[in-house]
């Protein structure tokens, strides 16, 4: 069973000023490839985001999907928090996401989302917009089963 955690970075959702529709959407979408075993909404505070991701990595969660905090705002810190946790960056995933987003909006080029591996846990940053998540999920979904299998040592590359 693939285990998945969803982490929302949003001051407004953390303070219950705004519902976390992005995190809820990611949980629903992620159900297609595994079981969501953890979900958390945290403020845009790097130390708290880092701590939560490290806790899930220590628990052996297979996939962490984050939403929010990837833009240019002064409190957008998810990419920095993710880089503090991962051992190896996977630039192709956010590159593909940015490229796909440009078909819908020029603002895709200012996304700072990152993806990478922390030990065997795959971490992918998504934007905070539910509309953007709906547009980008089909871009990421086809590679997830293979990426998760390889990161867990469950598949061999063809020779």
PDB file of C-alpha atoms in Angstrom:
ATOM      1  CA  UNK A   1       0.000   0.000   0.000  1.00  0.00           C
ATOM      2  CA  UNK A   2       1.357   3.412  -0.961  1.00  0.00           C
ATOM      3  CA  UNK A   3       1.061   5.913   1.881  1.00  0.00           C
ATOM      4  CA  UNK A   4       0.493   9.580   1.173  1.00  0.00           C
ATOM      5  CA  UNK A   5       0.524  12.720   3.295  1.00  0.00           C
ATOM      6  CA  UNK A   6      -0.855  16.105   2.269  1.00  0.00           C
ATOM      7  CA  UNK A   7       0.583  19.303   3.730  1.00  0.00           C
ATOM      8  CA  UNK A   8      -1.015  22.704   3.210  1.00  0.00           C
ATOM      9  CA  UNK A   9       1.001  25.860   3.775  1.00  0.00           C
ATOM     10  CA  UNK A  10      -1.465  28.695   4.353  1.00  0.00           C
ATOM     11  CA  UNK A  11      -1.746  31.298   7.072  1.00  0.00           C
ATOM     12  CA  UNK A  12      -5.421  31.883   6.221  1.00  0.00           C
ATOM     13  CA  UNK A  13      -6.381  28.209   6.302  1.00  0.00           C
ATOM     14  CA  UNK A  14      -4.361  27.616   9.472  1.00  0.00           C
ATOM     15  CA  UNK A  15      -6.258  30.450  11.171  1.00  0.00           C
ATOM     16  CA  UNK A  16      -9.577  29.072   9.810  1.00  0.00           C
ATOM     17  CA  UNK A  17     -10.151  32.283   7.870  1.00  0.00           C
ATOM     18  CA  UNK A  18     -10.407  30.306   4.628  1.00  0.00           C
ATOM     19  CA  UNK A  19     -11.247  26.659   3.974  1.00  0.00           C
ATOM     20  CA  UNK A  20      -8.396  24.509   2.707  1.00  0.00           C
ATOM     21  CA  UNK A  21      -9.912  23.544  -0.635  1.00  0.00           C
ATOM     22  CA  UNK A  22      -6.494  22.827  -2.178  1.00  0.00           C
ATOM     23  CA  UNK A  23      -5.467  20.324   0.475  1.00  0.00           C
ATOM     24  CA  UNK A  24      -8.869  18.658   0.334  1.00  0.00           C
ATOM     25  CA  UNK A  25      -8.593  18.388  -3.451  1.00  0.00           C
ATOM     26  CA  UNK A  26      -5.095  16.874  -3.280  1.00  0.00           C
ATOM     27  CA  UNK A  27      -6.332  14.286  -0.778  1.00  0.00           C
ATOM     28  CA  UNK A  28      -9.139  13.263  -3.128  1.00  0.00           C
ATOM     29  CA  UNK A  29      -6.870  13.087  -6.188  1.00  0.00           C
ATOM     30  CA  UNK A  30      -4.138  11.190  -4.334  1.00  0.00           C
ATOM     31  CA  UNK A  31      -6.619   8.474  -3.437  1.00  0.00           C
ATOM     32  CA  UNK A  32      -6.235   7.208  -7.011  1.00  0.00           C
ATOM     33  CA  UNK A  33      -2.684   6.008  -6.314  1.00  0.00           C
ATOM     34  CA  UNK A  34      -2.588   5.236  -2.611  1.00  0.00           C
ATOM     35  CA  UNK A  35      -4.000   5.859   0.835  1.00  0.00           C
ATOM     36  CA  UNK A  36      -3.859   9.298   2.405  1.00  0.00           C
ATOM     37  CA  UNK A  37      -2.752   8.548   5.950  1.00  0.00           C
ATOM     38  CA  UNK A  38      -1.929  12.072   7.111  1.00  0.00           C
ATOM     39  CA  UNK A  39      -3.082  15.618   6.451  1.00  0.00           C
ATOM     40  CA  UNK A  40      -2.026  18.845   8.075  1.00  0.00           C
ATOM     41  CA  UNK A  41      -2.557  22.577   7.593  1.00  0.00           C
ATOM     42  CA  UNK A  42       0.285  24.742   8.858  1.00  0.00           C
ATOM     43  CA  UNK A  43       1.080  28.449   8.709  1.00  0.00           C
ATOM     44  CA  UNK A  44       3.650  29.747   6.241  1.00  0.00           C
ATOM     45  CA  UNK A  45       6.495  29.113   8.686  1.00  0.00           C
ATOM     46  CA  UNK A  46       9.492  27.224   7.294  1.00  0.00           C
ATOM     47  CA  UNK A  47      10.503  25.638  10.597  1.00  0.00           C
ATOM     48  CA  UNK A  48       7.044  24.123  11.130  1.00  0.00           C
ATOM     49  CA  UNK A  49       6.831  22.888   7.525  1.00  0.00           C
ATOM     50  CA  UNK A  50      10.306  21.342   7.738  1.00  0.00           C
ATOM     51  CA  UNK A  51       9.502  19.652  11.044  1.00  0.00           C
ATOM     52  CA  UNK A  52       6.268  18.146   9.713  1.00  0.00           C
ATOM     53  CA  UNK A  53       7.854  16.861   6.497  1.00  0.00           C
ATOM     54  CA  UNK A  54      10.768  15.335   8.434  1.00  0.00           C
ATOM     55  CA  UNK A  55       8.335  13.618  10.802  1.00  0.00           C
ATOM     56  CA  UNK A  56       6.516  12.038   7.851  1.00  0.00           C
ATOM     57  CA  UNK A  57       9.819  11.023   6.224  1.00  0.00           C
ATOM     58  CA  UNK A  58      10.842   9.381   9.520  1.00  0.00           C
ATOM     59  CA  UNK A  59       7.515   7.510   9.512  1.00  0.00           C
ATOM     60  CA  UNK A  60       8.279   6.141   6.043  1.00  0.00           C
ATOM     61  CA  UNK A  61       5.449   7.906   4.211  1.00  0.00           C
ATOM     62  CA  UNK A  62       5.932   7.174   0.501  1.00  0.00           C
ATOM     63  CA  UNK A  63       4.636  10.466  -0.960  1.00  0.00           C
ATOM     64  CA  UNK A  64       4.210  13.948   0.481  1.00  0.00           C
ATOM     65  CA  UNK A  65       2.133  16.343  -1.597  1.00  0.00           C
ATOM     66  CA  UNK A  66       2.297  19.965  -0.537  1.00  0.00           C
ATOM     67  CA  UNK A  67       0.102  22.843  -1.579  1.00  0.00           C
ATOM     68  CA  UNK A  68       0.674  26.550  -1.158  1.00  0.00           C
ATOM     69  CA  UNK A  69       3.662  28.731  -0.483  1.00  0.00           C
ATOM     70  CA  UNK A  70       5.316  28.353  -3.902  1.00  0.00           C
ATOM     71  CA  UNK A  71       4.868  31.890  -5.203  1.00  0.00           C
ATOM     72  CA  UNK A  72       6.749  35.144  -4.797  1.00  0.00           C
ATOM     73  CA  UNK A  73       5.094  36.414  -1.634  1.00  0.00           C
ATOM     74  CA  UNK A  74       7.295  37.230   1.340  1.00  0.00           C
ATOM     75  CA  UNK A  75       5.750  34.348   3.334  1.00  0.00           C
ATOM     76  CA  UNK A  76       5.906  31.807   0.481  1.00  0.00           C
ATOM     77  CA  UNK A  77       8.510  29.429   1.919  1.00  0.00           C
ATOM     78  CA  UNK A  78       7.497  25.934   0.798  1.00  0.00           C
ATOM     79  CA  UNK A  79      10.333  25.521  -1.757  1.00  0.00           C
ATOM     80  CA  UNK A  80      12.934  26.503   0.832  1.00  0.00           C
ATOM     81  CA  UNK A  81      11.366  24.201   3.426  1.00  0.00           C
ATOM     82  CA  UNK A  82      11.277  21.327   0.946  1.00  0.00           C
ATOM     83  CA  UNK A  83      14.912  21.838  -0.059  1.00  0.00           C
ATOM     84  CA  UNK A  84      15.867  21.675   3.620  1.00  0.00           C
ATOM     85  CA  UNK A  85      14.290  18.198   3.824  1.00  0.00           C
ATOM     86  CA  UNK A  86      15.164  16.519   0.520  1.00  0.00           C
ATOM     87  CA  UNK A  87      18.422  14.718  -0.237  1.00  0.00           C
ATOM     88  CA  UNK A  88      18.062  14.781  -4.018  1.00  0.00           C
ATOM     89  CA  UNK A  89      16.113  17.233  -6.141  1.00  0.00           C
ATOM     90  CA  UNK A  90      14.012  16.021  -9.088  1.00  0.00           C
ATOM     91  CA  UNK A  91      13.858  19.088 -11.346  1.00  0.00           C
ATOM     92  CA  UNK A  92      11.882  17.449 -14.158  1.00  0.00           C
ATOM     93  CA  UNK A  93       8.650  17.259 -12.173  1.00  0.00           C
ATOM     94  CA  UNK A  94       8.258  20.985 -11.430  1.00  0.00           C
ATOM     95  CA  UNK A  95       9.665  21.830 -14.876  1.00  0.00           C
ATOM     96  CA  UNK A  96       6.861  19.795 -16.469  1.00  0.00           C
ATOM     97  CA  UNK A  97       4.328  21.397 -14.136  1.00  0.00           C
ATOM     98  CA  UNK A  98       5.491  24.909 -15.022  1.00  0.00           C
ATOM     99  CA  UNK A  99       5.455  24.105 -18.738  1.00  0.00           C
ATOM    100  CA  UNK A 100       1.921  22.714 -18.529  1.00  0.00           C
ATOM    101  CA  UNK A 101       0.683  25.668 -16.505  1.00  0.00           C
ATOM    102  CA  UNK A 102       1.800  28.065 -19.227  1.00  0.00           C
ATOM    103  CA  UNK A 103      -0.981  26.675 -21.428  1.00  0.00           C
ATOM    104  CA  UNK A 104      -3.424  28.175 -18.912  1.00  0.00           C
ATOM    105  CA  UNK A 105      -1.685  31.244 -17.477  1.00  0.00           C
ATOM    106  CA  UNK A 106       1.555  33.177 -17.888  1.00  0.00           C
ATOM    107  CA  UNK A 107       1.878  33.163 -14.098  1.00  0.00           C
ATOM    108  CA  UNK A 108       3.081  29.569 -14.258  1.00  0.00           C
ATOM    109  CA  UNK A 109       6.560  30.845 -15.011  1.00  0.00           C
ATOM    110  CA  UNK A 110       6.863  32.415 -11.567  1.00  0.00           C
ATOM    111  CA  UNK A 111       6.156  29.197  -9.675  1.00  0.00           C
ATOM    112  CA  UNK A 112       9.069  28.213  -7.437  1.00  0.00           C
ATOM    113  CA  UNK A 113       7.777  24.680  -6.775  1.00  0.00           C
ATOM    114  CA  UNK A 114      10.328  21.915  -6.266  1.00  0.00           C
ATOM    115  CA  UNK A 115      10.262  18.127  -6.012  1.00  0.00           C
ATOM    116  CA  UNK A 116      12.727  15.645  -4.625  1.00  0.00           C
ATOM    117  CA  UNK A 117      13.506  12.610  -2.518  1.00  0.00           C
ATOM    118  CA  UNK A 118      14.049  12.622   1.225  1.00  0.00           C
ATOM    119  CA  UNK A 119      15.469   9.146   1.763  1.00  0.00           C
ATOM    120  CA  UNK A 120      12.759   7.121  -0.006  1.00  0.00           C
ATOM    121  CA  UNK A 121       9.955   9.676   0.374  1.00  0.00           C
ATOM    122  CA  UNK A 122       8.951  11.590  -2.745  1.00  0.00           C
ATOM    123  CA  UNK A 123       7.943  15.202  -2.033  1.00  0.00           C
ATOM    124  CA  UNK A 124       6.180  17.355  -4.641  1.00  0.00           C
ATOM    125  CA  UNK A 125       5.146  20.997  -4.241  1.00  0.00           C
ATOM    126  CA  UNK A 126       1.848  22.033  -5.842  1.00  0.00           C
ATOM    127  CA  UNK A 127       0.492  25.575  -6.125  1.00  0.00           C
ATOM    128  CA  UNK A 128      -2.088  26.798  -3.642  1.00  0.00           C
ATOM    129  CA  UNK A 129      -4.804  27.226  -6.260  1.00  0.00           C
ATOM    130  CA  UNK A 130      -7.344  24.390  -6.624  1.00  0.00           C
ATOM    131  CA  UNK A 131      -7.719  25.273 -10.309  1.00  0.00           C
ATOM    132  CA  UNK A 132      -3.963  24.931 -10.835  1.00  0.00           C
ATOM    133  CA  UNK A 133      -3.923  21.609  -8.971  1.00  0.00           C
ATOM    134  CA  UNK A 134      -6.691  20.271 -11.230  1.00  0.00           C
ATOM    135  CA  UNK A 135      -4.685  21.374 -14.284  1.00  0.00           C
ATOM    136  CA  UNK A 136      -1.365  19.969 -13.067  1.00  0.00           C
ATOM    137  CA  UNK A 137      -2.409  16.676 -11.470  1.00  0.00           C
ATOM    138  CA  UNK A 138      -2.795  14.971 -14.897  1.00  0.00           C
ATOM    139  CA  UNK A 139       0.775  16.034 -15.717  1.00  0.00           C
ATOM    140  CA  UNK A 140       2.237  14.416 -12.597  1.00  0.00           C
ATOM    141  CA  UNK A 141      -0.037  11.388 -12.221  1.00  0.00           C
ATOM    142  CA  UNK A 142       1.435   9.238 -15.048  1.00  0.00           C
ATOM    143  CA  UNK A 143       4.923   9.191 -13.500  1.00  0.00           C
ATOM    144  CA  UNK A 144       3.919   8.688  -9.881  1.00  0.00           C
ATOM    145  CA  UNK A 145       3.540   4.883  -9.786  1.00  0.00           C
ATOM    146  CA  UNK A 146       6.941   4.334 -11.404  1.00  0.00           C
ATOM    147  CA  UNK A 147       8.651   7.089  -9.402  1.00  0.00           C
ATOM    148  CA  UNK A 148       7.288   5.665  -6.156  1.00  0.00           C
ATOM    149  CA  UNK A 149       8.270   2.112  -7.076  1.00  0.00           C
ATOM    150  CA  UNK A 150      11.817   3.135  -8.015  1.00  0.00           C
ATOM    151  CA  UNK A 151      12.255   5.306  -4.914  1.00  0.00           C
ATOM    152  CA  UNK A 152      11.173   2.333  -2.783  1.00  0.00           C
ATOM    153  CA  UNK A 153      13.525  -0.047  -4.635  1.00  0.00           C
ATOM    154  CA  UNK A 154      10.595  -2.076  -5.957  1.00  0.00           C
ATOM    155  CA  UNK A 155      11.410  -2.092  -9.666  1.00  0.00           C
ATOM    156  CA  UNK A 156      14.335  -2.709 -11.968  1.00  0.00           C
ATOM    157  CA  UNK A 157      15.169  -0.589 -14.983  1.00  0.00           C
ATOM    158  CA  UNK A 158      14.983  -2.430 -18.281  1.00  0.00           C
ATOM    159  CA  UNK A 159      18.357  -3.151 -19.857  1.00  0.00           C
TER     160      UNK A 159
END
